[in-house]
Short mmCIF file of C-alpha atoms in Angstrom, two decimals:
data_model
loop_
_atom_site.label_atom_id
_atom_site.label_comp_id
_atom_site.label_asym_id
_atom_site.label_seq_id
_atom_site.Cartn_x
_atom_site.Cartn_y
_atom_site.Cartn_z
CA UNK A 1 -2.72 -6.92 -15.26
CA UNK A 2 0.31 -6.09 -13.17
CA UNK A 3 1.79 -8.81 -10.96
CA UNK A 4 0.11 -8.85 -7.53
CA UNK A 5 -2.46 -6.24 -8.63
CA UNK A 6 -5.32 -8.01 -6.88
CA UNK A 7 -3.40 -8.36 -3.61
CA UNK A 8 -2.31 -4.71 -3.71
CA UNK A 9 -5.85 -3.53 -4.39
CA UNK A 10 -7.30 -5.75 -1.66
CA UNK A 11 -4.74 -4.56 0.88
CA UNK A 12 -5.37 -0.88 0.15
CA UNK A 13 -9.16 -1.29 0.22
CA UNK A 14 -9.05 -3.30 3.43
CA UNK A 15 -7.05 -0.66 5.24
CA UNK A 16 -9.15 2.19 3.83
CA UNK A 17 -12.33 0.52 5.10
CA UNK A 18 -11.04 0.35 8.68
CA UNK A 19 -8.89 3.51 8.82
CA UNK A 20 -10.66 6.78 7.91
CA UNK A 21 -7.42 8.82 7.83
CA UNK A 22 -5.84 6.34 5.44
CA UNK A 23 -8.95 6.45 3.22
CA UNK A 24 -8.66 10.23 3.01
CA UNK A 25 -4.94 9.94 2.18
CA UNK A 26 -5.68 7.32 -0.48
CA UNK A 27 -8.21 9.63 -2.13
CA UNK A 28 -5.97 12.71 -1.83
CA UNK A 29 -2.67 11.08 -2.80
CA UNK A 30 -2.72 7.45 -3.87
CA UNK A 31 1.07 7.49 -4.32
CA UNK A 32 1.67 8.57 -0.71
CA UNK A 33 -0.88 6.05 0.57
CA UNK A 34 0.79 3.23 -1.38
CA UNK A 35 4.17 4.20 -0.03
CA UNK A 36 2.76 4.23 3.49
CA UNK A 37 0.99 0.87 3.24
CA UNK A 38 3.24 -1.00 0.82
CA UNK A 39 6.56 0.78 1.24
CA UNK A 40 6.73 1.47 -2.50
CA UNK A 41 4.85 1.98 -5.70
CA UNK A 42 5.04 -1.05 -7.97
CA UNK A 43 7.36 -0.27 -10.91
CA UNK A 44 5.53 0.95 -14.00
CA UNK A 45 2.35 1.47 -12.01
CA UNK A 46 0.06 4.49 -12.01
CA UNK A 47 -2.39 4.33 -9.11
CA UNK A 48 -5.75 6.09 -9.40
CA UNK A 49 -8.42 5.92 -6.72
CA UNK A 50 -12.10 6.83 -7.03
CA UNK A 51 -14.57 6.65 -4.15
CA UNK A 52 -17.73 4.79 -5.08
CA UNK A 53 -21.01 6.68 -4.78
CA UNK A 54 -24.62 5.60 -4.93
CA UNK A 55 -25.44 8.08 -7.69
CA UNK A 56 -22.55 7.26 -10.03
CA UNK A 57 -21.87 4.17 -12.08
CA UNK A 58 -18.16 3.42 -12.45
CA UNK A 59 -17.10 1.23 -15.33
CA UNK A 60 -13.53 -0.01 -15.52
CA UNK A 61 -12.60 -1.36 -18.92
CA UNK A 62 -9.99 -4.12 -18.99
CA UNK A 63 -6.70 -3.30 -20.65
CA UNK A 64 -6.57 -4.20 -24.30
CA UNK A 65 -4.23 -7.08 -25.02
CA UNK A 66 -0.98 -6.23 -26.73
CA UNK A 67 -1.44 -6.63 -30.45
CA UNK A 68 1.08 -7.64 -33.04
CA UNK A 69 1.83 -4.43 -34.98
CA UNK A 70 2.14 -6.34 -38.27
#
């Protein structure tokens, strides 16, 4: 997990739930939406946004822990 990931996610979701234009921007261009709301994209971060739907089950798998290559 990236530092502050939960706070970043919560901030973006909160704004998207109260601002329809921002929600549309977030879905169309997460990078631009992050820049608008946060002023930057966290280094080393790739932001992907999917709108939840009643007829689709989204499953997000946790990142695998780094493993010792030996």
